[in-house]
Every structure is written in C-alpha cells, then in structure tokens.
C-alpha positions as a printed Julia matrix, in Angstrom:
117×3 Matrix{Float64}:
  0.0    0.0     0.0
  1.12   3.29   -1.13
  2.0    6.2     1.58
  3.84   9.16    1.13
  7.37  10.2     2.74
  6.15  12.2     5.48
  3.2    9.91    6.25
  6.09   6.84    6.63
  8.23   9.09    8.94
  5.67  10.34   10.88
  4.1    6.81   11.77
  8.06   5.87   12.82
  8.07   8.9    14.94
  4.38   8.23   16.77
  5.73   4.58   16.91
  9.17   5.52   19.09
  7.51   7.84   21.05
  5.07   6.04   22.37
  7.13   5.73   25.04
  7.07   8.97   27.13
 10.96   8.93   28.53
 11.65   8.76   24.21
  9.58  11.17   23.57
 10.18  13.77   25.69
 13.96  13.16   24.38
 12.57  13.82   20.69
 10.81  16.77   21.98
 14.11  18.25   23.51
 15.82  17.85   20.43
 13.25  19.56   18.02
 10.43  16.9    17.58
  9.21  16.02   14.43
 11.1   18.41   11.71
 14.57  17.27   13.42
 13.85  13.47   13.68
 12.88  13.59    9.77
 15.97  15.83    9.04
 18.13  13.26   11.23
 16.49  10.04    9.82
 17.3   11.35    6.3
 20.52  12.06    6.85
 20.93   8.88    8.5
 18.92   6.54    6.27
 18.02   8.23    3.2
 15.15   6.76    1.25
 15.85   3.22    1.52
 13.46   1.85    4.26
 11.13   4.07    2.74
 11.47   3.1    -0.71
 11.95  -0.8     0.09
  8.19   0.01    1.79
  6.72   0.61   -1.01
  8.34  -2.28   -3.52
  6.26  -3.64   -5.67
  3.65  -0.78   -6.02
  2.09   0.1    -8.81
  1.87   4.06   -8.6
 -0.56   6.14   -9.84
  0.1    9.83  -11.41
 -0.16  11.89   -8.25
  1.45   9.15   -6.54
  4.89   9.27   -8.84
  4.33  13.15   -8.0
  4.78  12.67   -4.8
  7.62  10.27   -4.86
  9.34  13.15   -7.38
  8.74  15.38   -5.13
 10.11  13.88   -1.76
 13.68  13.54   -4.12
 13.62  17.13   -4.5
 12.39  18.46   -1.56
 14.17  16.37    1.13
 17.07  14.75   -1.49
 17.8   18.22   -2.87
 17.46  16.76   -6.44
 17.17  18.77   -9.78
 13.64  18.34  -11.58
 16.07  16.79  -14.55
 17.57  13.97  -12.56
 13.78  12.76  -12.16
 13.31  10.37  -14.98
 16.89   8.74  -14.72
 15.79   8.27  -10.46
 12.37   6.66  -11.34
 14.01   4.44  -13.83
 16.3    3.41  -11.24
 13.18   2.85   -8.9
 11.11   0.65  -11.78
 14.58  -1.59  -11.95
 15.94  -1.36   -8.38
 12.31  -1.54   -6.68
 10.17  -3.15   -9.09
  7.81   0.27   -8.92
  5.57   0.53  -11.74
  4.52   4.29  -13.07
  1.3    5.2   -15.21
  1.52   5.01  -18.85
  1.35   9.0   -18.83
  2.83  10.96  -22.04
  6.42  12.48  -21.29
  6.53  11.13  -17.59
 10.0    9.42  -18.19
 11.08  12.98  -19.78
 12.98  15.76  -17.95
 10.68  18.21  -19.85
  7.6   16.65  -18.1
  9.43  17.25  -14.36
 10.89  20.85  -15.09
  7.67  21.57  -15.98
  6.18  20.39  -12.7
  8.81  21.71  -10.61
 10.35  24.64  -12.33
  9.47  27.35  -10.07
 10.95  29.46   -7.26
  9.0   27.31   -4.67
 11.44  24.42   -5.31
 14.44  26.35   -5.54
C-alpha cells in the first residue's frame, strides 16, 4: 500500500515515542522536523522506498515520490526520470503510462518554479 514520505516518517516517529521517557527526548531535540531531518541524513530513502516495492503508482502518486527527491534529497527536476528508472529496476515500482513522464521536460515543468528552488 502506497503512503507518502512524510506519512512513513511520521508513523516511525508516533511509533518511538510512544514511550514517554523517548519522547520527551525527541521533543528536547526539536520533535518532528529534526527526527525527519536526522532520519534522512541517516537513512536516506531506503526503508522508505523498500516500503513501497512492488507498487504500482498512480500519477499523483509518482508526484509525490518526485517530489520527496527534490524536496528532502535536494534533487534537480532533470535527474527525475533517470531516479524513477532506477526505482522501476531497483524496486520493481511501476509508473502510469502518462505521455512524457519518463522525460525531464515533463518534471521541469512540474517543478520549475521558485518554490522548489
């Protein structure tokens, strides 16, 4: 079943602090926005990624997966299509049949805009 990034992280976060001496560690340290900056620099995408093997995405889904490589992986839009067609071979992902998607055209498009710079 498909979730996004921050919907992953945040169930790892509620999971670890349910208990209360953890969490009131977590909640020294920054809470939530520092445990998903540390566990990125710390894991990456991998656990993430290896969650969601085998899915077959849907448009706004690949969006979001696009999107989590450029927000949190500080990725260009370009590098998108050569990343997803590492994810189809490395993770067995499957992405729509949607004109261009594979194209860096398509995800400059998207993401080409001072909000993502």
């Amino acid at each position: 079943m498909f979730v996004t990034f921050n919907t992953f992280i945040k169930a790892l976060y509620d999971e670890r602090c349910s208990n209360t001496i953890v969490s009131a560690i977590y909640r020294a340290d920054g809470g939530f926005k520092a445990f998903k900056r540390n566990y990125i620099k710390c894991y990456g995408f991998s656990e993430y990624l290896a969650h969601i093997r085998g899915t077959k995405l849907t448009a706004i889904q690949t969006y979001h997966v696009a999107k989590m490589f450029i927000v949190y992986g500080k990725r260009p839009a370009a590098d998108i299509p050569a990343i997803l067609g590492s994810l189809i071979r490395q993770y067995e992902i499957d992405v729509p049949a949607v004109y261009g998607i594979l194209a860096k055209e398509y995800w400059l498009a998207r993401f080409d805009s001072p909000i993502y710079e």
